[in-house]
mmCIF file of the C-alpha atoms, coordinates in Angstrom:
data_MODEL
# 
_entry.id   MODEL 
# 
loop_
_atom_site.group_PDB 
_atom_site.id 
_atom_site.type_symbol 
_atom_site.label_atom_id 
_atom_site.label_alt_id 
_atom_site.label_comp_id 
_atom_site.label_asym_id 
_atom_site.label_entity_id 
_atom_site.label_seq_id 
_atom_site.pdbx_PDB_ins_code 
_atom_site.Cartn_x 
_atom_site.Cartn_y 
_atom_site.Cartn_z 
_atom_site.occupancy 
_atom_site.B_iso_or_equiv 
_atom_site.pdbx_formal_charge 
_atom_site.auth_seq_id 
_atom_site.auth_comp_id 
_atom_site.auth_asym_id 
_atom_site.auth_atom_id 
_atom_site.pdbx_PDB_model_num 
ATOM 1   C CA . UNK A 1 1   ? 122.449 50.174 32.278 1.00 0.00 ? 1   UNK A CA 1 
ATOM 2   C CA . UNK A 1 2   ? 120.818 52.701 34.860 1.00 0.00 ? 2   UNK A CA 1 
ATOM 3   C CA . UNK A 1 3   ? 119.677 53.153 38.148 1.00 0.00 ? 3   UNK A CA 1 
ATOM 4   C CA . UNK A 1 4   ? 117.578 55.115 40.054 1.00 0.00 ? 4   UNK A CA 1 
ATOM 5   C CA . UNK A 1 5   ? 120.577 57.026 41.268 1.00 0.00 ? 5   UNK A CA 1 
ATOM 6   C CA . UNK A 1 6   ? 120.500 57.883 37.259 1.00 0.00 ? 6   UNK A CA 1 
ATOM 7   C CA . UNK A 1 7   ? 117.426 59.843 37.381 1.00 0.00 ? 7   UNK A CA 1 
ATOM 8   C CA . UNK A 1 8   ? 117.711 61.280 40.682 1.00 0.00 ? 8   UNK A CA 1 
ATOM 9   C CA . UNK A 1 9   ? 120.912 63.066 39.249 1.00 0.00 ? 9   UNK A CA 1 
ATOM 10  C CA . UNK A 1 10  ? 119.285 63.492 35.963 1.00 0.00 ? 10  UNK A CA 1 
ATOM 11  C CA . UNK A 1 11  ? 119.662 67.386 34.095 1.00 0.00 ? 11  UNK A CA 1 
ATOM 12  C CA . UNK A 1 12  ? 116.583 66.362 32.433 1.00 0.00 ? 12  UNK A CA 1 
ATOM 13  C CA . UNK A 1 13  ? 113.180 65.918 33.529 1.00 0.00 ? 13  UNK A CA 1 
ATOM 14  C CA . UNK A 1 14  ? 111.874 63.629 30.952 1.00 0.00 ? 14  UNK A CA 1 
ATOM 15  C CA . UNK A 1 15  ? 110.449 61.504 33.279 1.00 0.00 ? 15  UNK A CA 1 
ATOM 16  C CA . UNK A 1 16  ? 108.147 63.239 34.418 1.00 0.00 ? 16  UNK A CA 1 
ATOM 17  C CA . UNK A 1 17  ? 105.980 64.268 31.017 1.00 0.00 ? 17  UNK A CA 1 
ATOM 18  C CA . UNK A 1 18  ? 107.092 61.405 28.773 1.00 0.00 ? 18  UNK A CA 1 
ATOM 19  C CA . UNK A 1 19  ? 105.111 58.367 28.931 1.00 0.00 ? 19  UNK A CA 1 
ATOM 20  C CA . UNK A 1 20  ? 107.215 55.393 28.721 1.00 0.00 ? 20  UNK A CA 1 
ATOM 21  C CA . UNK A 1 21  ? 110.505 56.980 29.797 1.00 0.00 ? 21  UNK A CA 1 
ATOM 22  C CA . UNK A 1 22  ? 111.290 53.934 31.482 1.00 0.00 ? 22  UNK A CA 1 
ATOM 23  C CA . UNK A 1 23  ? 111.603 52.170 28.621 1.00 0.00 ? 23  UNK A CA 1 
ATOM 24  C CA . UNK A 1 24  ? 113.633 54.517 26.415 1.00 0.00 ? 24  UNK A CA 1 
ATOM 25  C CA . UNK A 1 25  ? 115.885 54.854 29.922 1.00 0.00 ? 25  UNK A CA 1 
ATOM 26  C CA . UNK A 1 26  ? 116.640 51.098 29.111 1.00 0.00 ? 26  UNK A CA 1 
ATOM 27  C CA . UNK A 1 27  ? 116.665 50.620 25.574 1.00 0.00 ? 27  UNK A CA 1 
ATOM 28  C CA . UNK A 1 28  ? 120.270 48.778 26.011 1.00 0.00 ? 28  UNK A CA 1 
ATOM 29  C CA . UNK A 1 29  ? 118.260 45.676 27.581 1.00 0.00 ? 29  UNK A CA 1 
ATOM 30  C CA . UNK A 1 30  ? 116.280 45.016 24.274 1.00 0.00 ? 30  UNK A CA 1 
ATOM 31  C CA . UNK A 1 31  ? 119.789 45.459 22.107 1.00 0.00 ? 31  UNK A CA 1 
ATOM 32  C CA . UNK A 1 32  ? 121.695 43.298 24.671 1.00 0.00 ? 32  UNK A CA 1 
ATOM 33  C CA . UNK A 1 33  ? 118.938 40.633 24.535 1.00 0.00 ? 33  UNK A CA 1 
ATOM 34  C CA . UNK A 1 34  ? 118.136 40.603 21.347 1.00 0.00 ? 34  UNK A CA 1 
ATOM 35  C CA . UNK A 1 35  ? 122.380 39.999 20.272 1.00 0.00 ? 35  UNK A CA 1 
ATOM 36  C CA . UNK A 1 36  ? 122.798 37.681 23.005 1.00 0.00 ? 36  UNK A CA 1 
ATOM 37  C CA . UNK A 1 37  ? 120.051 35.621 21.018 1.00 0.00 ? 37  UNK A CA 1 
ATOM 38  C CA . UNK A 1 38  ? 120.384 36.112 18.071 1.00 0.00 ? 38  UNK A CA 1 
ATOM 39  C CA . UNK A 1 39  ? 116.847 36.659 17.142 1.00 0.00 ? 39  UNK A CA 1 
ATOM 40  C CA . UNK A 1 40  ? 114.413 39.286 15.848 1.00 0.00 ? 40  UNK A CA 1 
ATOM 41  C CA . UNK A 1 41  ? 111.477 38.966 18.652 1.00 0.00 ? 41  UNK A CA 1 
ATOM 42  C CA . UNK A 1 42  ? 107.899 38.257 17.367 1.00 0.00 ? 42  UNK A CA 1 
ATOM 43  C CA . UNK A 1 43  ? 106.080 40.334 19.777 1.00 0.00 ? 43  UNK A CA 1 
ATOM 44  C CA . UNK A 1 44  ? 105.851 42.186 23.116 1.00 0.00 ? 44  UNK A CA 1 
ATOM 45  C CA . UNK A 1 45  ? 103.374 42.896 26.011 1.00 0.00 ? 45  UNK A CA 1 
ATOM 46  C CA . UNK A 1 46  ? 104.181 45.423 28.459 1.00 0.00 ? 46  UNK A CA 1 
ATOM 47  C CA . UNK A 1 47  ? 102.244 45.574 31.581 1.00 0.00 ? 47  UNK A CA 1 
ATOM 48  C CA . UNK A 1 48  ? 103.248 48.464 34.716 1.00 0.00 ? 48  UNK A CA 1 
ATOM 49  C CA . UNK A 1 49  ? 102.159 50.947 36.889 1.00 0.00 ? 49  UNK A CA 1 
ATOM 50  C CA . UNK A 1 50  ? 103.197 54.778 38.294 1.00 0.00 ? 50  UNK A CA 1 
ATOM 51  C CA . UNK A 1 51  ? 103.742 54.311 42.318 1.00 0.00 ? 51  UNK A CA 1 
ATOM 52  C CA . UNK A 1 52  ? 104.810 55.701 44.844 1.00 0.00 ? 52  UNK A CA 1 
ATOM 53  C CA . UNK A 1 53  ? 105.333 58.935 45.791 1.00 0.00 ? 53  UNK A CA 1 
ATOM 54  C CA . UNK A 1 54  ? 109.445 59.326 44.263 1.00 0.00 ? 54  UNK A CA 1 
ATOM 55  C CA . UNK A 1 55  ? 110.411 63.037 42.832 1.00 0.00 ? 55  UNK A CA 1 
ATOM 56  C CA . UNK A 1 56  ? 111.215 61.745 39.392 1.00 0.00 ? 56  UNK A CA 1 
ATOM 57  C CA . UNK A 1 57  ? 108.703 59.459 39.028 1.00 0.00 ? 57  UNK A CA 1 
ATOM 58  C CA . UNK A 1 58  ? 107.872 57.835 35.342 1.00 0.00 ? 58  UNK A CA 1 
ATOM 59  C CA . UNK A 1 59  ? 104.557 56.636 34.297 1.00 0.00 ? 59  UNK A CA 1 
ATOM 60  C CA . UNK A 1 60  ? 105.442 53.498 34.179 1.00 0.00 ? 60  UNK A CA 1 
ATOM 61  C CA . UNK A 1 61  ? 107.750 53.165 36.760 1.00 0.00 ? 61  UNK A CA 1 
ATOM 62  C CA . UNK A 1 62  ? 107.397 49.492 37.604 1.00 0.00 ? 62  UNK A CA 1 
ATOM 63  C CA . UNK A 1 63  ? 107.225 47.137 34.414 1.00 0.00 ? 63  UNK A CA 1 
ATOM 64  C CA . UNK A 1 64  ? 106.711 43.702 33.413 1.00 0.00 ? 64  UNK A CA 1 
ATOM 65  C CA . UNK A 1 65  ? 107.746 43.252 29.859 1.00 0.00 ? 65  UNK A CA 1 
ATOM 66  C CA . UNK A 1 66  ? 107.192 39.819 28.066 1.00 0.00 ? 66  UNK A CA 1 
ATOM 67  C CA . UNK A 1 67  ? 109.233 39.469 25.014 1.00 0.00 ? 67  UNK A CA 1 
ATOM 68  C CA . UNK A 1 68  ? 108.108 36.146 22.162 1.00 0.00 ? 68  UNK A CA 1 
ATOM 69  C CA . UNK A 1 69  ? 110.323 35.044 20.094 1.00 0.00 ? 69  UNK A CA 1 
ATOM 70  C CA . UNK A 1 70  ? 109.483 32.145 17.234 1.00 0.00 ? 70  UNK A CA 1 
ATOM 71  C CA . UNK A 1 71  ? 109.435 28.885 18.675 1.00 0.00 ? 71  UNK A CA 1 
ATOM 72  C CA . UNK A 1 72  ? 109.310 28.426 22.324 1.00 0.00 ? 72  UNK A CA 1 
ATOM 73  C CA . UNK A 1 73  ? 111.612 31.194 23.836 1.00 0.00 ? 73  UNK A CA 1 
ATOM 74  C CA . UNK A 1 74  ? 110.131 34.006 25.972 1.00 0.00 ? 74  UNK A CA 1 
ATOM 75  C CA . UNK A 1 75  ? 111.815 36.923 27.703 1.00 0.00 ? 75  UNK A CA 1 
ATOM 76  C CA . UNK A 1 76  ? 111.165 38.526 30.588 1.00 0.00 ? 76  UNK A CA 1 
ATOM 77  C CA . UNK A 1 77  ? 112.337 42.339 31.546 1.00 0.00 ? 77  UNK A CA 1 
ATOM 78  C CA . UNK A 1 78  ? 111.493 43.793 34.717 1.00 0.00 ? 78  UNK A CA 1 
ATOM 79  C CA . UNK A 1 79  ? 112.026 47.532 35.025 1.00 0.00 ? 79  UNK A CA 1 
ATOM 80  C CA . UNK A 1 80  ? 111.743 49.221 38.411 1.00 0.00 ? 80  UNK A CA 1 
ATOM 81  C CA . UNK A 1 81  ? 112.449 52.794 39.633 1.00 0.00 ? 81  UNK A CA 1 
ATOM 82  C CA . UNK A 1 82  ? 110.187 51.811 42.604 1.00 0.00 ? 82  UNK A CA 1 
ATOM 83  C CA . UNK A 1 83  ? 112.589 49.485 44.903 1.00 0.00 ? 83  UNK A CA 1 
ATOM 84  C CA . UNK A 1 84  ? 115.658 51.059 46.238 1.00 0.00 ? 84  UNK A CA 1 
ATOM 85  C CA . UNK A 1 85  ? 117.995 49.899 45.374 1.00 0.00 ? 85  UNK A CA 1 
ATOM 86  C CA . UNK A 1 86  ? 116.760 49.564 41.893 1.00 0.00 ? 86  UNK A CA 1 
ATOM 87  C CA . UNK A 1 87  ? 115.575 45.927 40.773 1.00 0.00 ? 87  UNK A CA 1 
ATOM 88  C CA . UNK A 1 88  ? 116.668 45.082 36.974 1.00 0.00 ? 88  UNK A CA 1 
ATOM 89  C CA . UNK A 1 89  ? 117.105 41.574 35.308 1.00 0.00 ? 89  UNK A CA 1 
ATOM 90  C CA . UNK A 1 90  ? 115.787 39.886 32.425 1.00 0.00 ? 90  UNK A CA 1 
ATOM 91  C CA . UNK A 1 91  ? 114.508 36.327 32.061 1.00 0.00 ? 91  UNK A CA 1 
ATOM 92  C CA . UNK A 1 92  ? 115.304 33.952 29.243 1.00 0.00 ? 92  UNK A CA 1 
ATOM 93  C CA . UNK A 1 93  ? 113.270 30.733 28.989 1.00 0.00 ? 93  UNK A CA 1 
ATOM 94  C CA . UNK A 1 94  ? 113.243 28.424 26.548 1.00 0.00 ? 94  UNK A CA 1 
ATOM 95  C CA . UNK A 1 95  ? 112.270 24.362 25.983 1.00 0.00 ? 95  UNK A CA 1 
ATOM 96  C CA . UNK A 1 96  ? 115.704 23.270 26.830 1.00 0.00 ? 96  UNK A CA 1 
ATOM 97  C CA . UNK A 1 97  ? 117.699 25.923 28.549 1.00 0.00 ? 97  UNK A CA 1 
ATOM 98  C CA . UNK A 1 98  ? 117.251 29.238 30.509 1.00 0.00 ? 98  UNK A CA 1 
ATOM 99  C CA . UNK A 1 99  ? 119.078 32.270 31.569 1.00 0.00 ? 99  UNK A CA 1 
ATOM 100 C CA . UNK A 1 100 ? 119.282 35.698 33.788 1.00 0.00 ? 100 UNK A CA 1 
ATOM 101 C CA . UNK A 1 101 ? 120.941 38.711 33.946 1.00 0.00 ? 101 UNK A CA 1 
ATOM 102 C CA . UNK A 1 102 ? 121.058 40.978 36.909 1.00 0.00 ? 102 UNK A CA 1 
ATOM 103 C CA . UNK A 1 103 ? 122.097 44.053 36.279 1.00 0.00 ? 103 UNK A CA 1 
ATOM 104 C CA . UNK A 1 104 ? 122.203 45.180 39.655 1.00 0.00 ? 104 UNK A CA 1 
ATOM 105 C CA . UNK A 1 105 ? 125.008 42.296 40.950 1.00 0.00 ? 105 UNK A CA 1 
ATOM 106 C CA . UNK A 1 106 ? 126.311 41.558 37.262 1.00 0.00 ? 106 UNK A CA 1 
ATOM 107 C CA . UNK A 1 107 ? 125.494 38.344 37.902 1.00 0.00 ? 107 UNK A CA 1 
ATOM 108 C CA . UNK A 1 108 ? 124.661 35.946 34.478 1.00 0.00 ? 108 UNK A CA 1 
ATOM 109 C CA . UNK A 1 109 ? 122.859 32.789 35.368 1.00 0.00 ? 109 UNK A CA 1 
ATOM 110 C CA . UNK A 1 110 ? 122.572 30.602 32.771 1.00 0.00 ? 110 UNK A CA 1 
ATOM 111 C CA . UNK A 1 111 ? 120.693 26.735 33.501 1.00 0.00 ? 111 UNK A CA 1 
ATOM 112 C CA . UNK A 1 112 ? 120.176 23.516 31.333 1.00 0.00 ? 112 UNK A CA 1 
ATOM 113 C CA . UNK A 1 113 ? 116.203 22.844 32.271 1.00 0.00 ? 113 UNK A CA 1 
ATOM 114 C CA . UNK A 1 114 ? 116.252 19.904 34.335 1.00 0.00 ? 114 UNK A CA 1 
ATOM 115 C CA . UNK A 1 115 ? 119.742 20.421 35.138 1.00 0.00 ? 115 UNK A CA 1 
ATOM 116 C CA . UNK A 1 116 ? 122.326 22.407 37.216 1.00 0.00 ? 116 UNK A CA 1 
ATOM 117 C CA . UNK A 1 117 ? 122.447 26.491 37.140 1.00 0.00 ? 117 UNK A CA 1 
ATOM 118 C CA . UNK A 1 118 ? 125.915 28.108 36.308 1.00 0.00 ? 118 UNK A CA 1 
ATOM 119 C CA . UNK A 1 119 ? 126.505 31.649 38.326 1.00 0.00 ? 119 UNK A CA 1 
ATOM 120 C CA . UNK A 1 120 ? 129.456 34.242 36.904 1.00 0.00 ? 120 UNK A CA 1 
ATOM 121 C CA . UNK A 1 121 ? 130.240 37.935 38.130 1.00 0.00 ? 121 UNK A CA 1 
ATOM 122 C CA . UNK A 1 122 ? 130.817 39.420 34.934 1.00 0.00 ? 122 UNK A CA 1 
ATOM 123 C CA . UNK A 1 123 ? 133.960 41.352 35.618 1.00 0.00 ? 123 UNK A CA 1 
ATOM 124 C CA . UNK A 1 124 ? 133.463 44.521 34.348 1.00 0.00 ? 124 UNK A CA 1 
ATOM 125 C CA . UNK A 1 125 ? 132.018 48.171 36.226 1.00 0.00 ? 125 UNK A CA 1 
ATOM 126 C CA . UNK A 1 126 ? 129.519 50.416 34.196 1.00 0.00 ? 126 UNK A CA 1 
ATOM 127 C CA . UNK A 1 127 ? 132.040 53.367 34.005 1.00 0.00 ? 127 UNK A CA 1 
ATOM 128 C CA . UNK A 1 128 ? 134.218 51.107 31.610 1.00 0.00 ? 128 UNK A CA 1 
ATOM 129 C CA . UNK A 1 129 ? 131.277 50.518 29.080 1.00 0.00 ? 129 UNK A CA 1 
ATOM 130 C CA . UNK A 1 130 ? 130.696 53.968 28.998 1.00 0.00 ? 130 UNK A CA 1 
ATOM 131 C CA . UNK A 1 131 ? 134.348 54.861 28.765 1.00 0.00 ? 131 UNK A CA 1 
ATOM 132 C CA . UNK A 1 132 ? 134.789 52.314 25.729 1.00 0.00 ? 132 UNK A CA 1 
ATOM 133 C CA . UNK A 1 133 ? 131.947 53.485 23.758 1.00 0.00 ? 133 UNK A CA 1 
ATOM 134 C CA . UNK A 1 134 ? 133.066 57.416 23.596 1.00 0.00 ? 134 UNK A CA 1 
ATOM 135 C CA . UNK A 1 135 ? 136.401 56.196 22.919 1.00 0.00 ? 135 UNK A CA 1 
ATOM 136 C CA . UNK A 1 136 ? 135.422 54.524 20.105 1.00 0.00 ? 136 UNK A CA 1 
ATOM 137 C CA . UNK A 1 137 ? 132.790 57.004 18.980 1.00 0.00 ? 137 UNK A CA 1 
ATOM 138 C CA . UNK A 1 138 ? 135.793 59.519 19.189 1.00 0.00 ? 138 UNK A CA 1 
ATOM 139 C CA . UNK A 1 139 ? 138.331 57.435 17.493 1.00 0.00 ? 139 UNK A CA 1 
ATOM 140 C CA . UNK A 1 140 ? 135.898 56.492 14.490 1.00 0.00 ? 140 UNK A CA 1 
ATOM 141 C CA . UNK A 1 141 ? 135.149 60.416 14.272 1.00 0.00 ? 141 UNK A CA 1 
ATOM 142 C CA . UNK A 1 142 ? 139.250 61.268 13.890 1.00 0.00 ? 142 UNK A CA 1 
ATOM 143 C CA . UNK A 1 143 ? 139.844 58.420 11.680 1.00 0.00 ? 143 UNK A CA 1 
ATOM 144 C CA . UNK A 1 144 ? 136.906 58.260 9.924  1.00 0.00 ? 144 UNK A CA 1 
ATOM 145 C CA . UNK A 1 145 ? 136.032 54.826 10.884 1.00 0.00 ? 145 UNK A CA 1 
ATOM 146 C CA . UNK A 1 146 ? 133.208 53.005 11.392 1.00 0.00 ? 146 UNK A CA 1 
ATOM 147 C CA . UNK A 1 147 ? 132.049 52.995 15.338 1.00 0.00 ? 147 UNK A CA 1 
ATOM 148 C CA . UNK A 1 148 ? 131.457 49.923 17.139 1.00 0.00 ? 148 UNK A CA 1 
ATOM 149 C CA . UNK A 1 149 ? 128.107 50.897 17.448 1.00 0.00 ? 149 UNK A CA 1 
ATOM 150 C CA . UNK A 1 150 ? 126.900 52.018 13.943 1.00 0.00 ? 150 UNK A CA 1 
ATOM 151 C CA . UNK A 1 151 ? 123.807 54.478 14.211 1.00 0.00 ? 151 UNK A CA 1 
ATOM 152 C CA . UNK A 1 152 ? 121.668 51.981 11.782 1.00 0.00 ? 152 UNK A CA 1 
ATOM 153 C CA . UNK A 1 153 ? 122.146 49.537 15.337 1.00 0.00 ? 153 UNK A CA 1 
ATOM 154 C CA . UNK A 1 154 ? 119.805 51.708 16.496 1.00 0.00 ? 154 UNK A CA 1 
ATOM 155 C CA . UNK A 1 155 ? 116.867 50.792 14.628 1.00 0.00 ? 155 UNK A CA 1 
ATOM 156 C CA . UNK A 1 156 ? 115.631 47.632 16.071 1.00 0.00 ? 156 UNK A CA 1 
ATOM 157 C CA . UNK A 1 157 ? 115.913 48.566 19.841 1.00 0.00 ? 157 UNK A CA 1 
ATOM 158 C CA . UNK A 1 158 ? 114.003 51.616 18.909 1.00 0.00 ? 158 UNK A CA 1 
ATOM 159 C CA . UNK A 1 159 ? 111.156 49.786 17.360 1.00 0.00 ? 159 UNK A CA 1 
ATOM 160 C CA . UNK A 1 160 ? 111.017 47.581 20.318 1.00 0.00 ? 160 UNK A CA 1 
ATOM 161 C CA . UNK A 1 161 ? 110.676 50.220 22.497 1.00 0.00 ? 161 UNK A CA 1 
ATOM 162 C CA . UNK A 1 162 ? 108.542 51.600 20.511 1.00 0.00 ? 162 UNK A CA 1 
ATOM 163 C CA . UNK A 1 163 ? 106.600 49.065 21.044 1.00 0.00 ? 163 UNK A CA 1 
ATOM 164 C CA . UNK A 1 164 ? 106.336 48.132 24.284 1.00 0.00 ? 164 UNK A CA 1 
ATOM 165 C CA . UNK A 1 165 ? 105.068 51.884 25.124 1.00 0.00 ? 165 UNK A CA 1 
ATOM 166 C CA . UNK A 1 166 ? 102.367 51.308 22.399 1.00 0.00 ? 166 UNK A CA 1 
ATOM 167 C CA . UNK A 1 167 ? 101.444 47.936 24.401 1.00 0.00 ? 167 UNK A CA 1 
ATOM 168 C CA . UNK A 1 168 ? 101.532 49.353 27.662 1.00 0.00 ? 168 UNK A CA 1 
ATOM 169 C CA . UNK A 1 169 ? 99.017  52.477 26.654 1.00 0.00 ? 169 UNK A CA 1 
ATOM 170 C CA . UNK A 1 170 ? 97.127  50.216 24.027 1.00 0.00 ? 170 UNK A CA 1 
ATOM 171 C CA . UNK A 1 171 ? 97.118  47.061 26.828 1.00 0.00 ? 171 UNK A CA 1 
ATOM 172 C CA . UNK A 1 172 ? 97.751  44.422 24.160 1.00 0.00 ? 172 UNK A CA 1 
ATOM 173 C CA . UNK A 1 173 ? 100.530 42.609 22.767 1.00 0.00 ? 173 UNK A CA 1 
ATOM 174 C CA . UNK A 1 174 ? 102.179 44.429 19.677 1.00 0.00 ? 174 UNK A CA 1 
ATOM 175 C CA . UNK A 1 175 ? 103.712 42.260 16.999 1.00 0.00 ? 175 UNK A CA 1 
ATOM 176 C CA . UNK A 1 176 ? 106.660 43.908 15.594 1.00 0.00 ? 176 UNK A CA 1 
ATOM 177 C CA . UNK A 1 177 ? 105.704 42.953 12.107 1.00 0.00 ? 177 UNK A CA 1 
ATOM 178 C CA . UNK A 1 178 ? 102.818 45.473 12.491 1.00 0.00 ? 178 UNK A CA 1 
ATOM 179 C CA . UNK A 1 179 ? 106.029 48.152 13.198 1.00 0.00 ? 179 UNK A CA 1 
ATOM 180 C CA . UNK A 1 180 ? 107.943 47.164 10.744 1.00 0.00 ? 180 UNK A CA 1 
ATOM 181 C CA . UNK A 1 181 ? 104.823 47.451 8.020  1.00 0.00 ? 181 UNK A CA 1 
ATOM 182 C CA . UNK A 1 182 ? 104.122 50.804 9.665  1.00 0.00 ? 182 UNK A CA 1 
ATOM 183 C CA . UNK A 1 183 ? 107.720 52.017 8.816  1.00 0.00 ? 183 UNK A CA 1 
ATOM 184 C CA . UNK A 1 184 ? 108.006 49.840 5.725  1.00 0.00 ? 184 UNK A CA 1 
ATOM 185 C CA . UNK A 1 185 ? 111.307 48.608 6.785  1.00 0.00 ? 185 UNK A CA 1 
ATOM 186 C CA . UNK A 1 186 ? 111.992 45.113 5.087  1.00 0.00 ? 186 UNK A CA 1 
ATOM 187 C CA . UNK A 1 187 ? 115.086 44.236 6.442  1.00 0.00 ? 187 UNK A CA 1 
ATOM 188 C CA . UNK A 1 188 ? 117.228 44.590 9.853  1.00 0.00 ? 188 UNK A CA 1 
# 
């Protein structure tokens, strides 16, 4: 999960010629949200806009992404590199229950509709995820084990990024069975 501080310290300049940066910047968001579900999303619309006047700036840099998923669950990313400091959360709604994540405070939300809101400060600094991915990238490399986070993982968040740049250039919602066809991948 990145910040703005990310970019401005950035060796790469990516941001500046590669439409939809943004997203691929925050790929983790559609992995994270698509475990914590459970579910292979239907579709995606991406709306957004390049503002300000900011050195690195992305085109998007501000973004709405809606996320369906069968049934009556929507998700809700917002992407910023406009606010300082950064604004980041995404929105989980559903018939009988809804949740947030702020990536900013690590705060989870998580509310029974109708009901009373739970709050927790997930314990843990960005540094540490980081440091516990290498270390098992490393140790899967000398043992020749598998890594927590096989490469084939890779696929779906990819494909949703994917897209959501093709719906925020295209400016309509992108089904990801149309992907999937494209790519003739059956399963993942």
């Amino acid at each position: 999960v990145g910040t703005y501080i990310t970019l401005m310290n950035s060796v790469s300049r990516h941001q500046l010629t590669t439409v939809g940066s943004l997203y691929m910047d925050n790929i983790h968001d559609l992995d994270l949200l698509c475990w914590y579900l459970g579910k292979l999303p239907v579709s995606v619309r991406a709306s957004g806009f390049r503002g300000g006047d900011l050195e690195l700036s992305s085109d998007p840099n501000v973004s709405d992404v809606e996320i369906a998923f069968e049934g009556n669950l929507l998700a809700n990313i917002h992407f910023d590199y406009v606010q300082f400091p950064q604004v980041h959360t995404n929105h989980i709604v559903g018939d009988k229950a809804w949740g947030e994540i702020d990536f900013q405070t690590n705060l989870h939300t998580v509310g029974k509709l109708g009901g009373e809101a739970v709050t927790e400060k997930v314990p843990i600094e960005r540094d540490d995820l980081y440091r516990s991915e290498w270390a098992s990238f490393i140790d899967a490399v000398k043992t020749g084990g598998k890594p927590s986070s096989p490469p084939e993982g890779a696929i779906l968040p990819t494909l949703l990024t994917e897209a959501i740049i093709a719906s925020y250039l295209e400016k309509r919602e992108v089904t990801v069975a149309e992907l999937l066809e494209k790519y003739h991948i059956h399963t993942i």
